[in-house]
């Protein structure tokens, strides 16, 4: 209960505004000092008064003695005058007459005590009587010029003596009373002095306590809390959390609360930052395929992730604090690291691909990007380095490159082979056909069966040559070495030209040759010579195999982006069992039945290769009566593949 | 009938040099030329001797194979053109089994006057030979005037 009250009262004090606290702290000792001064003043007054009383008592004593002395001397003088009638005796009498009234007046003023005043009144009466008695004696003595035993005078002297005695009694009374009073007053002065001393001591004590209280209040109310506040500010500056949140509502309390809120805000932000940093760190740490680490501005490794450990072999403990030039092989170690940092400093980032070292001394092919890290002022804080192990990729690339080179070499070799084969096959054909032809020219000189033999040599030779040509053609197309001259072809013109060229073949077979023009100004895309070659092959086939029919037709349709060229006849058609092998080389259908029909067996295979090399397809549709071969070509816009 | 500016015997008396590493082809060309009636026929199967023979014989026409060992027809074409004066028309008819466009272009660029693929039609070759010789004779006449 007491503690609570104390706390709540101290809270009450703490909640007062600073201005009030300042006033209290300054005014309290001042008030106490003022009180002490007032009491000191009062005490000093009392002492002064007491001392004045003492002095007055002494003055009364002195004056009463003086009155007594004056009268006694005057009496003695008067007696002497009365005896001698000599004036010189009256001197003391006259002095008394001159001084006594003033002294009596002084006494009258000085006396305050009632007892003394009563005695004084008595003394005054007696003094008056004494003076009158002396005056009468003087008068008597002057009238009786002769000193005598004058009865009246004697009587006067006697009565005077009585008065003097009475007066002495009064003075004694006064003196006694005053002595009592003096003693009392001196005691009083002493008492006042004691009190004054005590009061001074108490004032000093109270003043001291008041000052201590002020200091205490100042300390509890302001200094201690300001010091706490300072401590809080210090912790805040160091980024440490504040221990408490004060509840006082004065300026210091509010300041402390704001400081507390600032601290809480700071901590919340710090936490956010830490969380984000932690997340980022986790991401970076867990990255396995990239070595990601930080360098300080001098190139010393400052952080290290899992990927870096995996790629380079060093653990974070091994490498933190080491210079990153350790990653470079000896031949580049002296200049490359410095160059990379310079480039990153100047351009913001530097990329490089080259050999780097692992911890175990082995090398790997690395792709490295070094990025300069600058704060908002542009001050360089360090570098981020991302390293990727490209050894496998480089190996793959090398393998690919070598495979490509091999393929190119193989292709060259194939072209070379084709070229040589062509030459090697044609060279003997030159002699065979040349001599055959020469013999043919001179056929008249030979016997009939020789002429037939010569004819067979030339015929077989020509067949062999066309076989060689077709074979080499197919091979060169398949080797990708065919020289296609792709261009835009107008269909009307193309079909017209093919028709003109093929007409004699069809006519020779005794068939009707029809041209079905597409009727549109469509265009196609391909090698003109090759397309005509294909059409001639198809028309030639139709003319050869459809001799039992009546016609061969050449036509064309345009369907969307594809041009379709068709050759139809009304001959026997192709047996369905043979259709799958139609476009296979050396597969002359019904060879046994068709010995009379010449052909290399390569025509359709060559056509297929040619069509496909121009981005089209070739096919066969059986008709109700007859056959239809067709092939497609991209339209005039170009190949779709 | 084309107009004959030149008598056949003038053409047939001209000197022809045939160079081919293939014996059979040389035989064929000789047979063809003899049958046509040419009288001054020289043949060579060793291409390394061709440049010297060309210089020695100063033929009116050369029949040249391209693909030969050691020295090929292209090199010989270069050698021939180095030997000839700039204003001379000494035709070379290339006869080759290399039918590629590149070979044709290269041979013609190096100074060959005509190009026939092997195997060839003997009549066609005979006609080209006589045409080329005719051109050479006309060219000579033009220079003499």
XYZ file of C-alpha atoms in Angstrom:
786
model
C 0.000 0.000 0.000
C 2.647 2.453 1.004
C 4.872 1.436 -1.809
C 1.994 1.791 -4.245
C 1.140 5.207 -2.900
C 4.756 6.213 -3.090
C 4.955 4.977 -6.627
C 1.708 6.674 -7.629
C 2.798 9.891 -5.947
C 6.158 9.739 -7.611
C 4.272 9.088 -10.850
C 2.162 12.136 -10.088
C 5.361 14.134 -9.665
C 6.915 12.594 -12.761
C 3.866 13.457 -14.831
C 4.116 17.185 -14.003
C 5.429 19.319 -16.795
C 9.080 20.237 -16.766
C 8.328 23.929 -16.233
C 6.538 23.152 -12.968
C 9.292 20.793 -11.903
C 11.890 23.429 -12.592
C 9.889 25.973 -10.594
C 9.574 23.612 -7.642
C 13.189 22.608 -7.704
C 14.360 26.215 -7.802
C 11.736 27.700 -5.480
C 11.912 25.143 -2.688
C 15.401 25.999 -1.389
C 14.728 29.660 -1.955
C 11.597 29.532 0.229
C 13.453 27.666 2.940
C 16.257 30.223 2.810
C 13.739 33.051 3.068
C 12.118 31.435 6.131
C 15.498 31.061 7.766
C 16.314 34.689 7.085
C 13.001 35.860 8.596
C 13.500 33.762 11.704
C 17.055 35.011 11.998
C 15.804 38.555 11.749
C 13.192 37.987 14.442
C 15.690 36.332 16.746
C 18.152 39.097 16.256
C 15.429 41.656 17.106
C 14.557 39.871 20.301
C 18.192 39.822 21.369
C 18.565 43.488 20.626
C 15.536 44.243 22.724
C 16.813 42.091 25.592
C 20.201 43.787 25.475
C 18.529 47.218 25.528
C 16.661 46.158 28.668
C 19.938 45.213 30.340
C 21.548 48.452 29.339
C 18.538 50.345 30.726
C 18.751 48.483 34.008
C 22.399 49.473 34.330
C 21.448 53.066 33.501
C 18.727 53.109 36.209
C 21.148 51.714 38.778
C 23.744 54.325 37.810
C 21.221 57.194 37.883
C 19.810 56.205 41.257
C 23.309 56.081 42.688
C 23.988 59.435 41.116
C 20.850 60.931 42.746
C 21.911 59.483 46.072
C 25.479 60.703 45.644
C 24.408 64.194 44.609
C 22.001 64.545 47.514
C 24.454 63.081 49.999
C 27.168 65.495 48.902
C 24.631 68.343 48.843
C 23.583 67.437 52.401
C 27.189 67.337 53.522
C 27.804 70.717 51.874
C 24.715 72.253 53.420
C 25.774 70.998 56.777
C 29.112 72.556 56.273
C 27.523 75.840 55.240
C 25.279 75.778 58.165
C 28.237 75.405 60.428
C 30.494 77.823 58.714
C 28.380 80.050 56.595
C 31.032 79.768 54.046
C 29.661 79.769 50.553
C 32.169 77.232 49.269
C 30.233 74.501 51.060
C 27.171 75.245 48.957
C 28.903 74.261 45.736
C 27.881 70.621 45.957
C 24.371 71.734 46.887
C 24.098 73.801 43.774
C 25.486 71.035 41.578
C 22.862 68.704 42.955
C 20.118 71.241 42.300
C 21.331 71.591 38.728
C 21.656 67.915 37.919
C 18.964 66.136 39.857
C 15.892 67.219 37.815
C 17.467 65.940 34.563
C 18.515 62.699 36.199
C 15.053 62.233 37.636
C 13.490 62.857 34.262
C 15.839 60.291 32.698
C 14.919 57.786 35.379
C 11.255 58.463 34.916
C 11.603 57.690 31.241
C 13.714 54.643 31.761
C 11.710 52.909 34.449
C 9.078 50.439 33.243
C 8.881 47.889 36.004
C 5.936 48.589 38.310
C 7.788 47.710 41.569
C 10.693 49.953 40.643
C 8.271 52.669 39.633
C 6.632 52.532 43.063
C 10.014 52.813 44.736
C 10.930 55.547 42.266
C 7.767 57.490 43.107
C 8.767 57.159 46.753
C 12.314 58.244 45.872
C 10.981 61.217 43.924
C 8.878 62.367 46.844
C 11.780 61.917 49.207
C 14.080 63.766 46.789
C 11.640 66.655 46.648
C 11.404 66.686 50.439
C 15.164 66.379 50.760
C 15.737 69.287 48.406
C 13.142 71.375 50.163
C 14.752 70.496 53.539
C 18.177 71.460 52.207
C 16.774 74.668 50.757
C 15.223 75.523 54.130
C 18.476 74.800 55.963
C 20.315 76.995 53.488
C 17.712 79.676 53.899
C 17.888 79.382 57.703
C 21.592 79.463 57.657
C 21.614 82.539 55.470
C 19.150 84.321 57.663
C 21.047 83.504 60.804
C 24.278 84.895 59.764
C 25.930 83.536 62.776
C 26.514 79.987 63.241
C 24.784 79.004 66.352
C 23.046 76.424 67.994
C 19.858 77.611 66.528
C 17.159 75.266 67.437
C 15.259 75.482 64.170
C 18.298 74.729 62.210
C 19.187 71.797 64.304
C 15.679 70.588 63.951
C 15.900 70.973 60.198
C 19.185 69.146 60.090
C 17.806 66.351 62.127
C 14.686 65.970 59.938
C 16.843 66.190 56.882
C 18.895 63.358 58.143
C 15.741 61.312 58.488
C 14.690 62.093 54.920
C 18.122 61.145 53.672
C 17.911 57.873 55.476
C 14.500 57.215 54.031
C 15.803 58.138 50.612
C 18.663 55.734 51.099
C 16.079 53.102 51.841
C 14.160 53.899 48.651
C 17.355 53.828 46.598
C 18.308 50.541 48.161
C 14.897 49.207 47.210
C 15.315 50.425 43.665
C 18.800 49.005 43.514
C 17.692 45.687 44.799
C 14.760 45.552 42.496
C 16.862 46.579 39.555
C 19.446 44.002 40.492
C 16.731 41.390 40.384
C 15.504 42.730 37.081
C 19.009 42.851 35.685
C 19.609 39.299 36.623
C 16.332 38.344 34.974
C 17.115 40.289 31.859
C 20.581 38.947 31.559
C 19.086 35.494 31.801
C 16.655 36.501 29.140
C 19.391 37.789 26.886
C 21.155 34.467 27.325
C 17.965 32.636 26.531
C 17.349 34.697 23.416
C 20.922 34.101 22.349
C 20.427 30.349 22.819
C 17.249 30.395 20.848
C 18.936 32.372 18.104
C 21.690 29.790 17.916
C 19.205 26.942 17.763
C 17.188 28.728 15.151
C 20.293 29.249 13.037
C 21.214 25.623 13.340
C 17.703 24.537 12.428
C 17.633 26.944 9.491
C 20.917 25.598 8.226
C 19.648 22.067 8.613
C 16.332 22.792 6.936
C 18.116 24.653 4.135
C 20.433 21.716 3.649
C 17.550 19.263 3.630
C 15.611 21.501 1.250
C 18.540 21.601 -1.132
C 18.922 17.850 -0.870
C 15.216 17.455 -1.543
C 15.503 19.727 -4.552
C 18.476 17.779 -5.787
C 16.588 14.552 -5.217
C 13.520 15.820 -7.027
C 15.656 17.147 -9.844
C 17.436 13.850 -10.007
C 14.334 11.651 -9.932
C 12.221 13.971 -12.038
C 14.698 14.887 -14.727
C 18.338 13.921 -14.471
C 17.886 10.205 -13.948
C 15.302 9.936 -16.647
C 17.284 12.072 -19.062
C 20.196 9.764 -18.372
C 17.981 6.750 -19.059
C 16.836 8.508 -22.202
C 20.430 9.081 -23.194
C 21.098 5.405 -22.630
C 18.101 4.562 -24.812
C 19.354 6.894 -27.527
C 22.728 5.238 -27.284
C 21.193 1.769 -27.645
C 19.099 3.033 -30.523
C 22.222 4.358 -32.188
C 23.846 0.954 -31.737
C 20.709 -0.659 -33.113
C 19.936 -2.524 -29.892
C 16.381 -2.915 -28.659
C 15.088 -0.561 -25.914
C 14.351 -2.345 -22.654
C 11.214 -0.544 -21.556
C 8.490 1.800 -22.672
C 8.079 4.647 -20.143
C 4.589 5.760 -19.162
C 5.344 9.254 -17.828
C 3.515 11.899 -19.788
C 5.803 14.881 -19.354
C 8.175 16.069 -22.048
C 10.905 13.633 -21.082
C 8.370 10.807 -20.944
C 6.990 11.698 -24.353
C 10.471 11.936 -25.769
C 11.234 8.516 -24.333
C 7.999 7.137 -25.799
C 8.869 8.505 -29.208
C 12.289 7.034 -28.882
C 10.606 3.752 -27.972
C 8.365 3.926 -31.012
C 11.335 4.782 -33.219
C 13.110 1.782 -31.788
C 10.130 -0.483 -32.421
C 9.863 0.831 -35.999
C 13.562 0.360 -36.499
C 13.362 -3.167 -35.163
C 10.406 -3.986 -37.394
C 12.295 -2.653 -40.406
C 15.397 -4.465 -39.312
C 13.407 -7.648 -39.003
C 11.936 -7.190 -42.461
C 15.375 -6.529 -43.834
C 16.760 -9.520 -42.006
C 13.943 -11.710 -43.274
C 14.451 -10.545 -46.825
C 18.187 -10.879 -46.471
C 17.715 -14.334 -45.027
C 15.457 -15.370 -47.874
C 17.919 -13.990 -50.385
C 20.804 -15.660 -48.609
C 18.920 -18.976 -48.582
C 18.262 -18.669 -52.306
C 21.864 -17.772 -53.046
C 23.164 -20.434 -50.681
C 21.058 -23.169 -52.202
C 21.968 -22.366 -55.802
C 24.036 -25.333 -56.899
C 24.760 -24.664 -60.542
C 26.210 -21.209 -60.092
C 29.045 -20.213 -57.850
C 27.856 -16.946 -56.357
C 30.074 -15.069 -53.985
C 31.033 -11.577 -52.933
C 34.388 -9.842 -53.018
C 35.357 -6.800 -51.009
C 36.663 -3.804 -53.011
C 40.169 -5.262 -52.842
C 39.128 -8.654 -54.259
C 39.061 -10.621 -51.011
C 36.342 -13.275 -50.827
C 33.608 -12.119 -48.442
C 30.862 -14.711 -48.987
C 30.573 -18.173 -50.469
C 27.646 -20.316 -51.590
C 26.959 -23.989 -52.127
C 27.411 -23.692 -55.881
C 30.819 -22.078 -55.425
C 31.804 -24.873 -53.066
C 30.544 -27.498 -55.481
C 32.281 -25.968 -58.504
C 35.551 -24.914 -56.931
C 35.948 -27.378 -54.071
C 36.751 -24.873 -51.352
C 34.446 -24.661 -48.346
C 33.495 -21.258 -46.993
C 35.909 -21.770 -44.078
C 38.770 -22.431 -46.493
C 38.296 -19.448 -48.706
C 36.729 -16.556 -46.786
C 39.375 -13.862 -46.386
C 41.471 -15.152 -49.289
C 42.105 -13.123 -52.438
C 40.141 -14.350 -55.431
C 43.242 -14.544 -57.628
C 43.645 -18.038 -56.124
C 40.999 -19.205 -58.610
C 43.163 -18.292 -61.586
C 45.766 -20.608 -63.058
C 49.366 -19.415 -62.769
C 49.601 -18.179 -66.352
C 46.825 -15.621 -65.875
C 47.009 -15.094 -62.106
C 49.295 -12.062 -62.256
C 47.192 -9.829 -64.465
C 43.744 -11.302 -65.103
C 42.167 -10.739 -61.646
C 43.247 -7.085 -61.551
C 42.065 -6.588 -65.133
C 38.673 -8.084 -64.370
C 38.178 -5.843 -61.326
C 39.293 -2.788 -63.319
C 36.846 -3.592 -66.078
C 34.030 -4.189 -63.580
C 34.859 -0.890 -61.855
C 34.811 1.022 -65.142
C 31.969 -0.668 -67.012
C 29.883 -1.913 -64.077
C 30.454 -5.547 -65.021
C 33.059 -7.740 -66.652
C 32.521 -11.110 -68.280
C 35.125 -13.669 -69.128
C 35.408 -17.263 -70.163
C 38.508 -19.209 -69.367
C 40.286 -21.765 -67.269
C 40.005 -21.562 -63.496
C 41.458 -23.669 -60.716
C 39.706 -25.940 -58.259
C 41.003 -26.501 -54.756
C 42.514 -29.829 -55.791
C 44.486 -28.097 -58.545
C 42.363 -29.391 -61.435
C 41.103 -26.927 -64.006
C 37.621 -26.193 -65.204
C 36.329 -24.001 -67.992
C 34.396 -21.174 -66.374
C 32.079 -18.450 -67.450
C 32.572 -15.587 -65.005
C 30.641 -12.374 -64.543
C 31.956 -9.827 -62.060
C 29.577 -7.010 -61.172
C 30.636 -3.928 -59.236
C 28.432 -3.278 -56.195
C 27.968 0.386 -55.447
C 25.815 2.083 -52.820
C 23.508 4.980 -53.615
C 26.381 7.444 -53.334
C 28.292 5.503 -55.936
C 30.893 4.339 -53.470
C 32.301 0.937 -54.424
C 31.288 -1.587 -51.761
C 32.693 -4.679 -53.422
C 31.939 -7.082 -56.247
C 29.509 -9.897 -56.906
C 31.027 -12.771 -58.803
C 28.971 -15.422 -60.564
C 30.874 -18.413 -61.859
C 29.462 -21.162 -64.014
C 31.244 -24.406 -64.726
C 31.154 -24.657 -68.495
C 33.497 -27.604 -68.758
C 30.750 -29.999 -69.790
C 29.158 -27.515 -72.108
C 32.509 -26.744 -73.612
C 33.090 -30.467 -74.048
C 29.653 -30.769 -75.639
C 30.376 -27.798 -77.860
C 33.708 -29.268 -78.793
C 32.019 -32.571 -79.548
C 29.357 -30.801 -81.593
C 31.955 -28.775 -83.427
C 33.980 -31.848 -84.175
C 30.822 -33.720 -85.205
C 29.916 -30.854 -87.486
C 33.421 -30.785 -88.898
C 33.241 -34.534 -89.362
C 29.890 -34.175 -91.081
C 31.232 -31.442 -93.324
C 34.281 -33.540 -94.042
C 32.079 -36.559 -94.685
C 29.920 -34.495 -96.979
C 32.967 -33.204 -98.793
C 34.230 -36.737 -98.996
C 30.880 -37.841 -100.346
C 30.857 -35.067 -102.939
C 34.408 -35.960 -103.786
C 33.412 -39.612 -104.006
C 30.443 -38.795 -106.238
C 32.599 -36.630 -108.432
C 35.247 -39.348 -108.735
C 32.629 -42.051 -109.235
C 31.028 -39.991 -111.937
C 34.387 -39.576 -113.607
C 35.412 -43.211 -113.191
C 32.113 -44.531 -114.569
C 31.909 -42.078 -117.431
C 35.453 -42.522 -118.625
C 35.021 -46.166 -119.783
C 31.585 -45.261 -121.104
C 33.276 -42.728 -123.348
C 35.247 -45.448 -125.122
C 32.331 -47.899 -125.242
C 29.793 -45.440 -126.588
C 32.321 -43.598 -128.782
C 33.581 -46.734 -130.509
C 30.039 -48.134 -130.636
C 28.901 -44.978 -132.349
C 31.802 -45.117 -134.783
C 30.929 -48.725 -135.569
C 27.277 -47.780 -135.951
C 28.213 -45.090 -138.467
C 30.082 -47.701 -140.455
C 27.337 -50.315 -139.971
C 27.049 -50.924 -143.700
C 30.453 -52.554 -143.653
C 29.322 -55.250 -141.248
C 27.311 -58.386 -141.586
C 23.739 -58.369 -140.283
C 24.350 -60.190 -137.003
C 27.320 -57.882 -136.290
C 25.173 -54.869 -136.963
C 22.638 -56.162 -134.394
C 25.476 -56.714 -131.921
C 26.764 -53.159 -132.462
C 23.231 -51.862 -131.984
C 22.957 -53.778 -128.693
C 26.311 -52.441 -127.471
C 25.272 -48.843 -128.117
C 21.769 -49.357 -126.707
C 23.048 -51.069 -123.552
C 25.754 -48.444 -123.248
C 23.204 -45.632 -123.408
C 21.031 -47.403 -120.860
C 24.020 -47.826 -118.591
C 24.849 -44.134 -118.980
C 21.301 -43.049 -118.090
C 21.457 -45.390 -115.091
C 24.701 -43.836 -114.012
C 23.258 -40.346 -114.472
C 20.121 -41.082 -112.461
C 22.070 -42.829 -109.741
C 24.519 -40.006 -109.397
C 21.639 -37.541 -109.450
C 19.844 -39.289 -106.588
C 23.057 -39.639 -104.632
C 23.945 -35.996 -105.031
C 20.424 -34.929 -103.996
C 20.591 -37.153 -100.935
C 24.050 -35.846 -100.116
C 22.562 -32.351 -100.194
C 24.845 -31.470 -103.038
C 22.210 -31.037 -105.714
C 22.369 -27.606 -107.181
C 18.802 -26.378 -106.924
C 18.051 -23.029 -108.421
C 14.888 -22.105 -106.561
C 12.747 -19.392 -108.105
C 9.190 -18.273 -108.577
C 7.567 -20.261 -111.376
C 4.384 -19.188 -113.183
C 2.262 -22.305 -113.587
C 0.837 -21.602 -117.072
C 4.291 -21.064 -118.524
C 5.799 -24.015 -116.680
C 3.101 -26.518 -117.761
C 3.164 -25.155 -121.310
C 6.914 -25.718 -121.576
C 6.697 -29.220 -120.079
C 3.855 -30.033 -122.475
C 5.910 -28.936 -125.481
C 8.860 -31.046 -124.372
C 6.814 -34.157 -123.515
C 4.476 -34.051 -126.512
C 6.796 -36.021 -128.860
C 7.134 -38.857 -126.296
C 3.358 -39.164 -125.909
C 2.834 -38.870 -129.651
C 5.415 -41.615 -130.229
C 3.351 -43.882 -127.977
C 0.275 -43.114 -130.084
C -1.628 -41.490 -127.253
C -3.628 -38.313 -126.984
C -1.826 -35.704 -124.839
C -4.078 -33.273 -123.020
C -3.032 -30.146 -121.153
C -5.433 -28.965 -118.445
C -4.341 -25.423 -117.602
C -5.084 -24.364 -114.027
C -7.022 -21.301 -115.273
C -5.508 -19.083 -112.617
C -2.367 -17.031 -112.763
C -0.973 -19.115 -109.876
C 2.702 -19.401 -109.183
C 4.926 -21.950 -107.613
C 8.394 -22.026 -106.127
C 11.115 -24.451 -107.225
C 13.896 -25.272 -109.685
C 12.381 -24.870 -113.174
C 14.668 -27.422 -114.833
C 14.080 -30.008 -112.109
C 10.292 -29.544 -112.084
C 10.210 -30.070 -115.841
C 12.470 -33.116 -115.379
C 9.921 -34.586 -112.924
C 6.974 -33.864 -115.241
C 8.833 -35.441 -118.180
C 9.569 -38.527 -116.048
C 5.910 -38.907 -115.045
C 4.591 -38.260 -118.546
C 7.241 -40.621 -119.959
C 6.149 -43.339 -117.501
C 2.497 -42.855 -118.504
C 3.399 -43.016 -122.192
C 5.384 -46.196 -121.591
C 2.945 -48.112 -119.399
C -0.448 -46.871 -120.663
C -0.147 -47.897 -124.272
C -3.392 -49.806 -123.897
C -5.128 -46.554 -122.930
C -6.040 -43.608 -125.082
C -4.685 -40.498 -123.457
C -2.239 -38.867 -121.068
C -3.204 -35.617 -119.389
C -1.082 -33.018 -117.610
C -2.869 -30.728 -115.163
C -2.537 -28.652 -112.076
C -4.627 -27.489 -109.101
C -4.004 -24.685 -106.676
C -5.200 -25.541 -103.178
C -4.449 -23.002 -100.528
C -0.692 -22.662 -100.246
C 0.091 -25.807 -102.231
C 0.385 -26.352 -105.908
C -0.426 -29.867 -107.086
C 0.753 -31.064 -110.514
C -0.993 -34.206 -111.819
C -0.300 -36.644 -114.661
C -3.172 -39.021 -115.493
C -3.668 -41.808 -117.967
C -6.360 -44.380 -118.677
C -3.968 -47.298 -118.895
C -4.000 -50.418 -116.701
C -2.955 -48.552 -113.526
C -0.717 -49.925 -110.801
C -1.626 -53.168 -108.998
C -2.502 -52.213 -105.437
C 0.107 -54.632 -104.036
C 2.839 -52.725 -105.830
C 1.807 -49.251 -104.716
C 3.920 -49.182 -101.506
C 7.099 -49.877 -103.520
C 6.354 -47.383 -106.279
C 8.981 -44.830 -105.353
C 11.717 -47.275 -104.372
C 14.865 -47.375 -106.519
C 15.454 -50.296 -108.926
C 11.986 -51.643 -108.330
C 10.631 -51.790 -111.809
C 7.149 -53.069 -111.367
C 6.230 -56.236 -113.172
C 9.783 -56.515 -114.429
C 9.081 -59.916 -115.963
C 6.129 -58.667 -118.006
C 7.731 -55.419 -118.965
C 11.076 -56.384 -120.367
C 10.058 -54.722 -123.551
C 9.727 -51.406 -121.765
C 13.027 -49.624 -121.226
C 13.778 -47.619 -118.090
C 16.344 -47.374 -115.383
C 13.988 -48.089 -112.506
C 15.304 -44.955 -110.923
C 12.914 -42.415 -112.442
C 10.295 -42.301 -109.668
C 12.931 -42.533 -106.929
C 14.771 -39.580 -108.491
C 11.506 -37.638 -108.868
C 10.697 -38.291 -105.222
C 14.108 -37.032 -104.128
C 13.765 -33.946 -106.286
C 10.235 -33.112 -105.099
C 11.212 -33.514 -101.492
C 14.353 -31.427 -101.916
C 12.077 -28.596 -103.094
C 9.783 -28.949 -100.069
C 6.976 -30.919 -101.708
C 5.554 -34.463 -101.653
C 4.898 -36.989 -104.375
C 2.146 -39.605 -104.533
C -0.030 -41.936 -106.538
C -3.836 -42.270 -106.684
C -5.426 -45.234 -108.460
C -8.277 -44.171 -110.742
C -11.382 -46.127 -111.716
C -9.627 -46.702 -114.968
C -6.055 -45.562 -115.163
C -3.451 -43.999 -112.920
C -2.754 -40.606 -111.456
C 0.683 -39.458 -110.286
C 0.900 -36.113 -108.541
C 3.392 -33.967 -106.737
C 3.050 -30.803 -104.745
C 5.189 -27.708 -104.583
C 5.127 -24.703 -102.294
C 3.277 -21.748 -103.745
C 5.056 -18.682 -105.054
C 5.659 -17.270 -101.582
C 8.400 -19.813 -100.918
C 8.905 -23.129 -99.176
C 6.869 -23.798 -96.042
C 9.547 -26.000 -94.548
C 24.137 -26.517 -146.720
C 26.132 -23.977 -144.762
C 28.388 -21.762 -146.763
C 31.903 -23.152 -146.772
C 34.405 -20.347 -146.637
C 37.238 -22.717 -146.248
C 38.073 -25.820 -148.289
C 37.751 -29.063 -146.282
C 41.346 -30.094 -147.005
C 42.604 -26.897 -145.421
C 40.848 -27.838 -142.187
C 41.875 -31.501 -142.342
C 45.514 -30.634 -142.822
C 45.679 -28.784 -139.566
C 47.655 -30.158 -136.626
C 45.635 -31.552 -133.748
C 47.066 -32.504 -130.341
C 44.930 -34.829 -128.165
C 45.869 -35.159 -124.472
C 44.183 -37.817 -122.320
C 45.660 -40.195 -119.749
C 43.210 -42.889 -120.848
C 44.661 -44.990 -123.686
C 41.183 -46.058 -124.900
C 40.052 -42.491 -125.263
C 43.169 -41.531 -127.200
C 42.467 -44.461 -129.494
C 38.860 -43.373 -129.905
C 39.824 -39.781 -130.706
C 42.489 -40.906 -133.166
C 39.974 -43.259 -134.866
C 37.408 -40.493 -135.042
C 39.861 -37.924 -136.409
C 41.341 -40.359 -138.942
C 37.903 -41.377 -140.053
C 37.050 -37.690 -140.547
C 40.186 -37.361 -142.642
C 42.560 -35.352 -140.464
C 46.184 -35.941 -141.407
C 48.286 -34.303 -138.711
C 47.253 -35.981 -135.471
C 49.370 -36.065 -132.331
C 48.331 -37.792 -129.145
C 49.724 -37.794 -125.629
C 48.825 -39.920 -122.577
C 51.450 -38.384 -120.286
C 50.218 -34.977 -119.159
C 53.669 -34.019 -117.793
C 54.958 -33.943 -121.359
C 52.005 -31.894 -122.598
C 53.386 -28.393 -122.032
C 56.604 -29.221 -123.889
C 54.680 -30.939 -126.701
C 52.397 -27.911 -126.984
C 55.409 -25.640 -127.372
C 57.226 -27.979 -129.769
C 54.281 -28.932 -131.987
C 52.443 -25.620 -131.940
C 49.141 -27.463 -132.720
C 46.194 -25.673 -134.330
C 43.782 -27.340 -131.927
C 44.107 -29.160 -128.625
C 41.691 -31.819 -127.339
C 42.202 -31.836 -123.587
C 41.040 -34.079 -120.768
C 40.689 -32.395 -117.337
C 41.102 -35.120 -114.757
C 44.596 -36.493 -115.108
C 47.226 -37.589 -112.604
C 50.170 -35.348 -111.661
C 49.177 -32.393 -113.822
C 45.498 -31.804 -114.467
C 43.851 -30.079 -117.407
C 43.381 -26.782 -115.571
C 47.119 -26.484 -114.961
C 47.780 -27.249 -118.600
C 45.288 -24.608 -119.690
C 47.216 -22.085 -117.612
C 50.509 -23.271 -119.072
C 49.160 -22.984 -122.639
C 47.855 -19.469 -122.131
C 51.220 -18.431 -120.617
C 52.923 -19.750 -123.750
C 50.622 -18.169 -126.338
C 50.798 -14.636 -127.572
C 47.862 -12.490 -126.568
C 46.545 -12.100 -130.124
C 46.689 -15.790 -130.976
C 43.556 -17.919 -131.384
C 44.655 -21.469 -130.616
C 41.457 -23.277 -129.567
C 41.338 -25.901 -126.796
C 38.341 -28.243 -126.751
C 37.901 -29.712 -123.278
C 36.540 -33.240 -123.195
C 35.830 -34.387 -119.660
C 33.824 -36.789 -117.549
C 33.597 -34.104 -114.860
C 30.210 -32.695 -115.787
C 29.848 -30.300 -112.887
C 29.048 -26.673 -113.520
C 32.143 -25.603 -111.592
C 34.460 -27.602 -113.822
C 32.808 -26.194 -116.946
C 33.035 -22.618 -115.726
C 36.600 -22.961 -114.537
C 37.811 -24.523 -117.785
C 36.145 -21.870 -119.928
C 37.477 -19.120 -117.670
C 41.011 -20.484 -118.084
C 40.799 -20.135 -121.861
C 39.148 -23.338 -123.121
C 37.119 -22.474 -126.207
C 34.600 -25.290 -125.932
C 33.513 -27.961 -123.497
C 31.973 -31.396 -124.196
C 31.007 -33.897 -121.486
C 32.136 -37.515 -121.716
C 30.756 -39.826 -122.911
C 30.264 -37.691 -125.970
C 28.516 -37.989 -129.264
C 31.323 -38.592 -131.800
C 29.561 -36.669 -134.549
C 29.056 -33.659 -132.303
C 32.720 -33.688 -131.312
C 33.812 -33.975 -134.932
C 31.647 -30.965 -135.858
C 32.957 -28.869 -132.982
C 36.529 -29.696 -133.941
C 36.013 -28.596 -137.542
C 34.182 -25.427 -136.423
C 36.972 -24.446 -134.074
C 39.617 -25.039 -136.743
C 37.586 -23.031 -139.205
C 37.476 -20.146 -136.737
C 41.245 -20.381 -136.258
C 41.851 -20.272 -139.988
C 39.569 -17.276 -140.406
C 41.328 -15.563 -137.551
C 44.703 -16.191 -139.225
C 43.444 -14.747 -142.476
C 42.148 -11.706 -140.678
C 45.574 -11.116 -139.153
C 47.354 -11.511 -142.497
C 45.262 -8.765 -144.066
